[in-house]
Amino acid sequence: MQIEINVLLFELALTFYFIATIAGIAEIFRGKKTTSRLAFYLAATGFLFHTANIIVRYVQGGHIPVTNMHEATSFFSWCVLILFFFHEVRYKLGLLSSFIMPIVFILMFSSSIFPREIKALSPVLQSYWFGIHVILAFLGDAAFAMACGIGIMYLLQERYVKSKHLGGLFQKLPSLQVLDEINYHLITLGFPLLTFAMITGVIWANSAWGTYWRWDPKEVWSLITWLIYALVLHLRLTVGWRGRKAAILSIVGFAIIIFAFFGVTLIMKGLHVFM
Amino acid sequence: MEILVVGLNHKTAPIEVREKIAFDGPKLDQAVNILKTSDVVKENIILSTCNRVEIYAGVNEVNAGIEGIKDFISDFHKVPKDLLDKSLYIHKGQEAIRHMYRVASSLDSMVVGEPQLLGQLKDAFDSALKNKTTGVYLNRLMRKSVSVAKRIRTETKIAASAVSISFAAVELAKKIFGDLSAKAFMLIGAGEMAELAARHLINSGVKDVYVTNRTIARAEELAREFHGKVVMFEDYTMELKHSDIVICSTGAPHYILMKDQVHKIMKERKQKPMFIIDISVPRNIDPQINDLDNVYLYDVDNLQGIIDTNIQERAKEAEKAEQIVDEEIWSFLKWTAALTATPTIVALRNKAEEIRKNEVEKTLMKMGPMEEKTIRAIEQLTSSIVNKLIHPPTAALKAEEEDKEQMLGIIQKLYNLEIESDDNDKT
């Protein structure tokens, strides 16, 4: 049996993400800067294969490869990585790879479980809106994924400072304020992306099916996600729900996204069903 | 050449003795120059700080060197020698090298890992260089001590964490706020420890400083010193909402700040984090305040707890540092071994003898059978030519003091001699 090039590229990316995740977790225990740099370069190498995989599938399928669960999950983790690299280079946060690379790897690993065939785009999906809608949606979700990782880091660091036991990861984790600010930036990035994704989705739905909104489970859960993050922003700006509360909400929000992404697609079938 | 350390420090001598023997200010230059003229002490560096006075010396003869240095101290400072005998420690050879490395990396300090000593050691070295009192050995050893100290600082966490209340407070503030340059700080009350912590915070770059005190004059005095604003003691809770970091140290016998007050302040601040340090004993700030979101309250015991852990941590790291010191001693000894002329002379002799033998053999082969007497004559002739040629350079090598290292290098290069030496870490 001949191995397809896109499969090979995918497996390479997955392998590199796996090693990068191990290196990221090792950083927690070893705490040498070299380990963190190693995790970064491993992830970057995996990212090159991953990008090549997406390009190959784009060329073979003739459309952005997000039309089945395998492709969608893989594209999701690709978007998370873009944001990860940006933050790693821009802010040089200690232990970022320890908390983000596992998310990336789990997404990629889930992606590897789903069937990988490249299918022609069904006529209903053939629209300019398709590309714009999915890219906005996944970048938004990626920002929320990062906010979740940063939120976990915040909660850990907050517990050290509150409990006054400054052992463990206290020295290596970034300061509370930096984590809180980045968490906030990520949500202010993810929220408009999600909003525009929903608007383009609605317009596209109208052109494809003639109705703007059909209470499809995916639509409902996207609305719930949108409301959660709207609430996060609102509470922060009005009554100052920052720090711990914001961190918890961003973890809850991402849990709902993951549920909407996997749960709704696999359990409740709707318009967004790919296969 | 043997290396010697003769000195005393806070562990072996009380302050009354240390201050008598200190080489402070101009005395230092004077002292190294006197020591330079000594017959027994070939090289010298003097380190004099408030906690220690040490003389590092290169001597040809150890016992004479020790006596010479003791006499010098006793003469210079007009102190009886028996007083010195009680407080002085003496290290020679390998132990002297170890001692210098440990001093430079502050493993021998009162607080392990404090960085000042390295700077003081560098100053001592500079003064020795200026007065030209050192030679190959001490120069090398001193540079090596500095690099060992740096290696220990990067490879162990010996100086990583705070070991004083005020530094612990600044470290925590940085872990809460990241950058302190946009933060406002309020000092409530006064007191030595609070002022020290305040000074460290201000040096770390906080933007606004507020000072409040029951005695307005004291508040004004501190405000002037810290370039801050005075806040009336009656109104300080009003100003608290602008303060990110608060240090409290008043003599009040009860809590002066309660949970519901801070709860209200936090609402007004829109929950921007607050770091409150209560240095007062008895405590002045309701400990329950720590339960509020985004408020971090530390009292003296909390900070002391952190320092205790850090000190234990440093002790653990010091063990790693001692291993590095061991390694580095070994590498220095290898270097000194290579510096002695013997291996080079032996190698040179061997080389010459080898050439001679080969040439004699070749000649004898060509000439065919010969009388025993002739052969012996040829052997004698060649040997004496070789010995006469080799004698002047070996004699010069043995006698050379100043540029021995360079001379050895030249000879090794000219004759292509292979000597085992540790050249990779020349500094």
Short mmCIF file of C-alpha atoms in Angstrom, two decimals, chain B:
data_model
loop_
_atom_site.label_atom_id
_atom_site.label_comp_id
_atom_site.label_asym_id
_atom_site.label_seq_id
_atom_site.Cartn_x
_atom_site.Cartn_y
_atom_site.Cartn_z
CA MET B 1 55.86 28.40 43.74
CA GLU B 2 53.33 27.66 46.48
CA ILE B 3 50.08 29.51 47.02
CA LEU B 4 49.24 30.67 50.53
CA VAL B 5 46.22 32.25 52.14
CA VAL B 6 46.69 33.89 55.51
CA GLY B 7 43.68 35.67 56.93
CA LEU B 8 40.84 36.00 59.35
CA ASN B 9 37.11 36.49 58.99
CA HIS B 10 33.91 36.94 60.98
CA LYS B 11 34.05 33.31 62.07
CA THR B 12 37.55 33.38 63.53
CA ALA B 13 37.90 36.90 64.82
CA PRO B 14 35.59 39.36 66.58
CA ILE B 15 35.09 42.83 65.17
CA GLU B 16 37.63 44.30 67.66
CA VAL B 17 40.38 42.23 66.07
CA ARG B 18 39.18 42.62 62.49
CA GLU B 19 39.12 46.41 62.69
CA LYS B 20 42.69 46.47 64.04
CA ILE B 21 43.94 44.47 61.11
CA ALA B 22 41.90 46.05 58.34
CA PHE B 23 43.81 47.51 55.38
CA ASP B 24 41.38 50.26 54.56
CA GLY B 25 41.79 53.09 52.09
CA PRO B 26 45.36 54.19 51.34
CA LYS B 27 46.73 51.59 53.76
CA LEU B 28 46.02 48.92 51.16
CA ASP B 29 48.34 50.27 48.46
CA GLN B 30 50.97 50.91 51.06
CA ALA B 31 50.68 47.37 52.41
CA VAL B 32 50.91 45.52 49.09
CA ASN B 33 53.97 47.56 48.20
CA ILE B 34 55.72 46.74 51.46
CA LEU B 35 54.91 43.08 51.02
CA LYS B 36 56.26 43.24 47.46
CA THR B 37 59.74 44.05 48.77
CA SER B 38 59.76 40.93 50.97
CA ASP B 39 62.30 38.21 50.14
CA VAL B 40 59.94 35.33 50.80
CA VAL B 41 56.67 36.63 49.34
CA LYS B 42 56.95 36.69 45.55
CA GLU B 43 53.38 37.66 44.71
CA ASN B 44 50.62 39.16 46.87
CA ILE B 45 47.05 40.38 46.89
CA ILE B 46 45.31 41.80 49.95
CA LEU B 47 41.55 41.59 50.41
CA SER B 48 40.16 43.73 53.19
CA THR B 49 36.42 43.98 53.87
CA CYS B 50 34.40 44.49 57.01
CA ASN B 51 34.03 40.75 57.43
CA ARG B 52 37.45 39.54 56.42
CA VAL B 53 41.09 40.40 55.88
CA GLU B 54 43.03 37.98 53.75
CA ILE B 55 46.46 37.95 52.16
CA TYR B 56 46.92 35.77 49.11
CA ALA B 57 50.56 35.09 48.41
CA GLY B 58 52.83 33.17 46.11
CA VAL B 59 55.90 31.99 48.03
CA ASN B 60 58.89 29.77 47.28
CA GLU B 61 59.08 28.28 50.74
CA VAL B 62 55.86 27.70 52.67
CA ASN B 63 56.96 28.03 56.31
CA ALA B 64 59.15 31.02 55.68
CA GLY B 65 56.27 32.55 53.75
CA ILE B 66 53.79 32.07 56.58
CA GLU B 67 56.17 33.57 59.12
CA GLY B 68 57.00 36.41 56.78
CA ILE B 69 53.32 37.31 56.33
CA LYS B 70 52.60 37.09 60.05
CA ASP B 71 55.57 39.32 60.82
CA PHE B 72 54.37 41.74 58.21
CA ILE B 73 50.84 42.00 59.66
CA SER B 74 52.16 42.31 63.16
CA ASP B 75 54.63 45.05 62.16
CA PHE B 76 52.23 46.92 59.91
CA HIS B 77 49.39 47.11 62.40
CA LYS B 78 51.50 47.02 65.56
CA VAL B 79 49.65 44.06 66.99
CA PRO B 80 51.31 41.28 69.00
CA LYS B 81 51.86 38.05 67.10
CA ASP B 82 50.14 35.87 69.69
CA LEU B 83 46.90 37.78 69.11
CA LEU B 84 47.22 36.94 65.43
CA ASP B 85 47.89 33.27 66.11
CA LYS B 86 44.53 33.00 67.84
CA SER B 87 42.50 34.36 64.91
CA LEU B 88 44.46 33.63 61.75
CA TYR B 89 43.76 30.73 59.48
CA ILE B 90 46.33 29.49 57.02
CA HIS B 91 45.69 27.55 53.84
CA LYS B 92 48.38 26.28 51.53
CA GLY B 93 48.50 24.73 48.10
CA GLN B 94 45.30 23.03 47.09
CA GLU B 95 43.40 24.28 50.15
CA ALA B 96 44.47 27.84 49.40
CA ILE B 97 43.05 27.54 45.92
CA ARG B 98 39.84 26.07 47.33
CA HIS B 99 39.60 28.92 49.81
CA MET B 100 39.94 31.56 47.11
CA TYR B 101 37.32 29.92 44.94
CA ARG B 102 34.96 29.66 47.90
CA VAL B 103 35.47 33.28 48.88
CA ALA B 104 34.91 34.48 45.32
CA SER B 105 31.71 32.46 44.95
CA SER B 106 30.61 33.57 48.42
CA LEU B 107 30.40 30.04 49.79
CA ASP B 108 32.45 31.28 52.72
CA SER B 109 30.26 34.31 53.43
CA MET B 110 27.98 35.05 56.33
CA VAL B 111 25.00 34.69 53.98
CA VAL B 112 25.86 32.16 51.31
CA GLY B 113 25.37 33.56 47.83
CA GLU B 114 25.61 37.28 48.57
CA PRO B 115 27.18 38.94 45.56
CA GLN B 116 29.19 41.81 47.14
CA LEU B 117 32.30 39.82 47.91
CA LEU B 118 33.15 39.09 44.28
CA GLY B 119 33.22 42.82 43.58
CA GLN B 120 35.47 43.44 46.59
CA LEU B 121 37.78 40.67 45.44
CA LYS B 122 37.99 42.25 42.00
CA ASP B 123 38.86 45.58 43.60
CA ALA B 124 41.62 43.92 45.61
CA PHE B 125 42.97 42.39 42.42
CA ASP B 126 42.83 45.73 40.59
CA SER B 127 44.84 47.34 43.35
CA ALA B 128 47.40 44.52 43.16
CA LEU B 129 47.65 44.92 39.38
CA LYS B 130 48.05 48.66 39.74
CA ASN B 131 50.92 48.16 42.18
CA LYS B 132 52.34 45.26 40.16
CA THR B 133 52.46 42.94 43.14
CA THR B 134 51.24 39.82 41.36
CA GLY B 135 52.78 37.41 38.89
CA VAL B 136 51.73 34.51 36.72
CA TYR B 137 50.34 32.39 39.55
CA LEU B 138 48.14 34.84 41.39
CA ASN B 139 46.98 36.54 38.20
CA ARG B 140 45.86 33.24 36.85
CA LEU B 141 44.34 32.15 40.14
CA MET B 142 42.48 35.41 40.58
CA ARG B 143 40.99 35.37 37.07
CA LYS B 144 40.10 31.77 37.58
CA SER B 145 38.37 32.59 40.90
CA VAL B 146 36.20 35.16 39.13
CA SER B 147 35.27 32.72 36.41
CA VAL B 148 34.55 29.97 38.94
CA ALA B 149 32.27 32.37 40.80
CA LYS B 150 30.45 33.18 37.57
CA ARG B 151 30.15 29.53 36.67
CA ILE B 152 28.66 28.77 40.07
CA ARG B 153 26.25 31.66 39.76
CA THR B 154 24.93 30.41 36.43
CA GLU B 155 25.00 26.68 37.10
CA THR B 156 23.53 26.69 40.60
CA LYS B 157 20.73 28.66 42.16
CA ILE B 158 22.95 29.80 44.98
CA ALA B 159 21.93 33.45 44.64
CA ALA B 160 18.56 32.95 43.02
CA SER B 161 16.13 33.80 45.79
CA ALA B 162 15.74 36.51 48.37
CA VAL B 163 17.14 35.99 51.86
CA SER B 164 16.04 39.21 53.51
CA ILE B 165 12.57 40.47 54.35
CA SER B 166 12.84 43.49 52.08
CA PHE B 167 14.12 41.55 49.08
CA ALA B 168 11.48 38.88 49.60
CA ALA B 169 8.85 41.63 49.52
CA VAL B 170 10.20 43.06 46.27
CA GLU B 171 10.44 39.61 44.72
CA LEU B 172 6.82 38.92 45.58
CA ALA B 173 5.69 42.28 44.26
CA LYS B 174 7.34 41.44 40.96
CA LYS B 175 5.58 38.08 40.82
CA ILE B 176 2.25 39.78 41.41
CA PHE B 177 2.62 42.87 39.23
CA GLY B 178 5.35 41.95 36.80
CA ASP B 179 6.53 45.46 36.08
CA LEU B 180 6.52 47.85 39.05
CA SER B 181 7.14 51.03 37.09
CA ALA B 182 3.48 52.05 36.87
CA LYS B 183 2.61 51.11 40.44
CA ALA B 184 1.80 53.25 43.43
CA PHE B 185 3.13 52.43 46.85
CA MET B 186 2.01 53.52 50.29
CA LEU B 187 4.03 53.34 53.48
CA ILE B 188 1.88 53.41 56.62
CA GLY B 189 3.92 54.14 59.73
CA ALA B 190 7.65 53.79 59.94
CA GLY B 191 10.26 51.48 61.37
CA GLU B 192 13.61 50.18 60.29
CA MET B 193 12.42 47.11 58.40
CA ALA B 194 9.51 48.90 56.75
CA GLU B 195 11.77 51.72 55.58
CA LEU B 196 14.29 49.27 54.18
CA ALA B 197 11.59 47.42 52.28
CA ALA B 198 10.22 50.74 51.06
CA ARG B 199 13.65 51.76 49.82
CA HIS B 200 14.05 48.49 47.90
CA LEU B 201 10.62 48.92 46.33
CA ILE B 202 11.41 52.48 45.30
CA ASN B 203 14.74 51.35 43.84
CA SER B 204 12.80 48.77 41.84
CA GLY B 205 11.04 51.67 40.22
CA VAL B 206 7.55 52.19 41.67
CA LYS B 207 5.97 55.30 40.24
CA ASP B 208 4.13 57.03 43.08
CA VAL B 209 5.03 56.99 46.72
CA TYR B 210 2.62 57.95 49.52
CA VAL B 211 3.70 58.20 53.12
CA THR B 212 1.45 58.43 56.13
CA ASN B 213 2.24 58.50 59.83
CA ARG B 214 0.49 59.38 63.05
CA THR B 215 3.27 61.93 63.61
CA ILE B 216 3.01 64.27 60.65
CA ALA B 217 6.62 65.47 61.02
CA ARG B 218 7.92 61.93 60.62
CA ALA B 219 5.73 61.44 57.54
CA GLU B 220 7.11 64.63 56.02
CA GLU B 221 10.66 63.55 56.74
CA LEU B 222 10.16 60.17 55.06
CA ALA B 223 8.27 61.70 52.15
CA ARG B 224 11.21 63.99 51.51
CA GLU B 225 13.63 61.08 51.58
CA PHE B 226 11.50 58.91 49.27
CA HIS B 227 10.33 61.77 47.01
CA GLY B 228 6.77 60.92 47.96
CA LYS B 229 3.56 62.65 49.00
CA VAL B 230 2.37 62.97 52.56
CA VAL B 231 -1.10 61.62 53.29
CA MET B 232 -2.87 62.60 56.50
CA PHE B 233 -3.11 59.63 58.82
CA GLU B 234 -6.85 60.27 59.25
CA ASP B 235 -7.43 60.03 55.50
CA TYR B 236 -5.10 57.25 54.46
CA THR B 237 -7.92 54.75 53.79
CA MET B 238 -9.24 57.18 51.18
CA GLU B 239 -5.90 57.10 49.39
CA LEU B 240 -5.53 53.33 49.65
CA LYS B 241 -7.62 52.83 46.54
CA HIS B 242 -4.78 54.38 44.50
CA SER B 243 -2.11 52.18 46.09
CA ASP B 244 -1.07 48.88 44.56
CA ILE B 245 1.52 48.03 47.18
CA VAL B 246 1.13 48.84 50.85
CA ILE B 247 3.66 48.39 53.61
CA CYS B 248 2.26 48.82 57.08
CA SER B 249 4.28 49.17 60.24
CA THR B 250 2.66 51.21 62.98
CA GLY B 251 2.88 50.79 66.71
CA ALA B 252 -0.88 50.33 67.02
CA PRO B 253 -1.82 47.47 69.36
CA HIS B 254 -4.84 46.46 67.21
CA TYR B 255 -5.97 46.09 63.61
CA ILE B 256 -6.15 49.41 61.80
CA LEU B 257 -7.46 47.99 58.53
CA MET B 258 -10.44 45.63 58.44
CA LYS B 259 -11.73 43.23 55.83
CA ASP B 260 -14.88 45.16 54.89
CA GLN B 261 -12.85 48.35 54.42
CA VAL B 262 -10.56 46.63 51.95
CA HIS B 263 -13.55 44.92 50.34
CA LYS B 264 -14.96 48.36 49.62
CA ILE B 265 -11.62 49.69 48.43
CA MET B 266 -11.28 46.75 46.03
CA LYS B 267 -14.65 47.55 44.51
CA GLU B 268 -13.55 51.13 43.95
CA ARG B 269 -10.32 49.86 42.39
CA LYS B 270 -12.32 47.60 40.08
CA GLN B 271 -10.50 44.67 41.64
CA LYS B 272 -7.05 45.75 40.53
CA PRO B 273 -4.69 43.59 42.58
CA MET B 274 -3.27 44.85 45.87
CA PHE B 275 -0.21 43.58 47.69
CA ILE B 276 -0.23 44.41 51.39
CA ILE B 277 2.75 43.76 53.64
CA ASP B 278 2.11 43.96 57.36
CA ILE B 279 5.43 44.28 59.11
CA SER B 280 3.92 45.38 62.44
CA VAL B 281 4.00 43.22 65.54
CA PRO B 282 1.30 42.95 66.83
CA ARG B 283 -0.27 42.81 63.40
CA ASN B 284 -2.10 45.93 62.19
CA ILE B 285 -4.04 44.41 59.33
CA ASP B 286 -6.87 41.93 59.64
CA PRO B 287 -5.43 38.62 58.34
CA GLN B 288 -8.81 37.71 56.82
CA ILE B 289 -8.12 40.30 54.14
CA ASN B 290 -6.03 37.67 52.39
CA ASP B 291 -9.28 35.80 51.61
CA LEU B 292 -10.46 38.62 49.34
CA ASP B 293 -9.96 38.09 45.62
CA ASN B 294 -6.94 39.90 44.15
CA VAL B 295 -5.63 40.94 47.56
CA TYR B 296 -2.41 39.39 48.77
CA LEU B 297 -1.57 39.99 52.40
CA TYR B 298 1.76 38.96 53.89
CA ASP B 299 2.86 39.42 57.47
CA VAL B 300 6.35 39.19 58.95
CA ASP B 301 6.04 35.49 59.67
CA ASN B 302 4.94 34.75 56.11
CA LEU B 303 7.94 36.58 54.74
CA GLN B 304 10.26 34.97 57.26
CA GLY B 305 8.89 31.57 56.21
CA ILE B 306 9.80 32.32 52.61
CA ILE B 307 13.28 33.41 53.58
CA ASP B 308 13.82 30.27 55.64
CA THR B 309 12.91 28.08 52.68
CA ASN B 310 15.17 30.14 50.44
CA ILE B 311 18.08 29.74 52.84
CA GLN B 312 17.59 25.98 52.89
CA GLU B 313 17.42 26.07 49.12
CA ARG B 314 20.72 27.95 49.01
CA ALA B 315 22.36 25.44 51.33
CA LYS B 316 21.35 22.67 48.93
CA GLU B 317 22.70 24.62 46.00
CA ALA B 318 25.92 25.28 47.91
CA GLU B 319 26.64 21.54 47.84
CA LYS B 320 26.52 21.61 44.05
CA ALA B 321 28.78 24.64 44.13
CA GLU B 322 31.36 22.81 46.26
CA GLN B 323 31.53 20.12 43.58
CA ILE B 324 32.23 22.74 40.96
CA VAL B 325 34.98 24.12 43.20
CA ASP B 326 36.53 20.63 43.40
CA GLU B 327 36.53 20.29 39.63
CA GLU B 328 38.08 23.69 39.16
CA ILE B 329 40.84 23.07 41.70
CA TRP B 330 41.83 20.04 39.73
CA SER B 331 41.96 22.02 36.52
CA PHE B 332 44.13 24.69 38.15
CA LEU B 333 46.53 22.09 39.52
CA LYS B 334 46.90 20.63 36.05
CA TRP B 335 47.80 24.05 34.79
CA THR B 336 50.43 24.63 37.49
CA ALA B 337 51.89 21.21 36.77
CA ALA B 338 52.32 22.19 33.15
CA LEU B 339 53.85 25.44 34.26
CA THR B 340 56.78 23.77 35.98
CA ALA B 341 59.74 23.35 33.71
CA THR B 342 60.45 19.67 34.41
CA PRO B 343 58.14 18.02 31.88
CA THR B 344 59.36 20.31 29.13
CA ILE B 345 63.01 19.70 29.96
CA VAL B 346 62.45 15.95 30.06
CA ALA B 347 60.63 16.06 26.75
CA LEU B 348 63.38 18.16 25.20
CA ARG B 349 66.05 15.74 26.41
CA ASN B 350 64.13 12.75 25.16
CA LYS B 351 63.64 14.32 21.80
CA ALA B 352 67.33 15.19 21.42
CA GLU B 353 68.40 11.75 22.58
CA GLU B 354 66.02 10.13 20.12
CA ILE B 355 67.40 12.14 17.20
CA ARG B 356 70.95 11.39 18.24
CA LYS B 357 70.30 7.66 18.50
CA ASN B 358 68.60 7.48 15.11
CA GLU B 359 71.37 9.37 13.37
CA VAL B 360 74.12 7.28 15.00
CA GLU B 361 72.35 4.09 13.98
CA LYS B 362 71.99 5.25 10.39
CA THR B 363 75.67 6.17 10.16
CA LEU B 364 76.83 2.89 11.69
CA MET B 365 74.70 0.93 9.22
CA LYS B 366 76.20 2.81 6.27
CA MET B 367 79.79 2.37 7.44
CA GLY B 368 79.55 -1.36 7.96
CA PRO B 369 81.54 -3.35 10.59
CA MET B 370 83.68 -1.24 12.88
CA GLU B 371 85.83 -1.50 15.92
CA GLU B 372 84.19 -1.24 19.33
CA LYS B 373 86.46 1.68 20.18
CA THR B 374 85.37 3.72 17.18
CA ILE B 375 81.72 3.12 17.92
CA ARG B 376 82.21 4.31 21.51
CA ALA B 377 83.97 7.39 20.27
CA ILE B 378 81.10 8.25 17.94
CA GLU B 379 78.59 7.76 20.75
CA GLN B 380 80.57 10.01 23.05
CA LEU B 381 81.00 12.67 20.43
CA THR B 382 77.34 12.88 19.54
CA SER B 383 76.23 12.80 23.19
CA SER B 384 78.46 15.64 24.16
CA ILE B 385 77.33 17.76 21.18
CA VAL B 386 73.69 17.20 22.11
CA ASN B 387 74.25 17.91 25.81
CA LYS B 388 76.14 21.10 25.11
CA LEU B 389 73.40 22.27 22.80
CA ILE B 390 70.63 21.49 25.27
CA HIS B 391 72.28 22.78 28.40
CA PRO B 392 71.80 26.53 27.96
CA PRO B 393 68.03 26.42 27.25
CA THR B 394 67.32 24.01 30.13
CA ALA B 395 69.35 26.09 32.52
CA ALA B 396 67.57 29.22 31.38
CA LEU B 397 64.17 27.55 31.79
CA LYS B 398 64.96 26.46 35.33
CA ALA B 399 66.16 29.92 36.27
CA GLU B 400 63.38 31.90 34.62
CA GLU B 401 60.78 33.45 36.91
CA GLU B 402 58.88 36.21 35.14
CA ASP B 403 57.99 34.84 31.73
CA LYS B 404 58.34 31.16 32.40
CA GLU B 405 54.98 30.33 30.91
CA GLN B 406 55.78 32.12 27.68
CA MET B 407 59.25 30.63 27.44
CA LEU B 408 57.96 27.11 27.99
CA GLY B 409 55.43 27.69 25.26
CA ILE B 410 58.10 28.87 22.81
CA ILE B 411 60.36 25.91 23.45
CA GLN B 412 57.50 23.48 23.16
CA LYS B 413 56.53 25.03 19.86
CA LEU B 414 60.06 25.27 18.42
CA TYR B 415 60.88 21.67 19.14
CA ASN B 416 57.38 20.44 18.56
CA LEU B 417 57.20 18.89 22.04
CA GLU B 418 54.05 17.31 23.30
CA ILE B 419 53.39 18.12 26.93
CA GLU B 420 50.18 17.21 28.65
CA SER B 421 48.64 20.46 29.76
CA ASP B 422 45.31 22.08 30.31
CA ASP B 423 45.26 24.88 27.82
CA ASN B 424 41.61 24.96 26.95
CA ASP B 425 40.57 27.22 29.79
CA LYS B 426 43.08 30.02 29.55
CA THR B 427 41.40 33.21 30.56
#
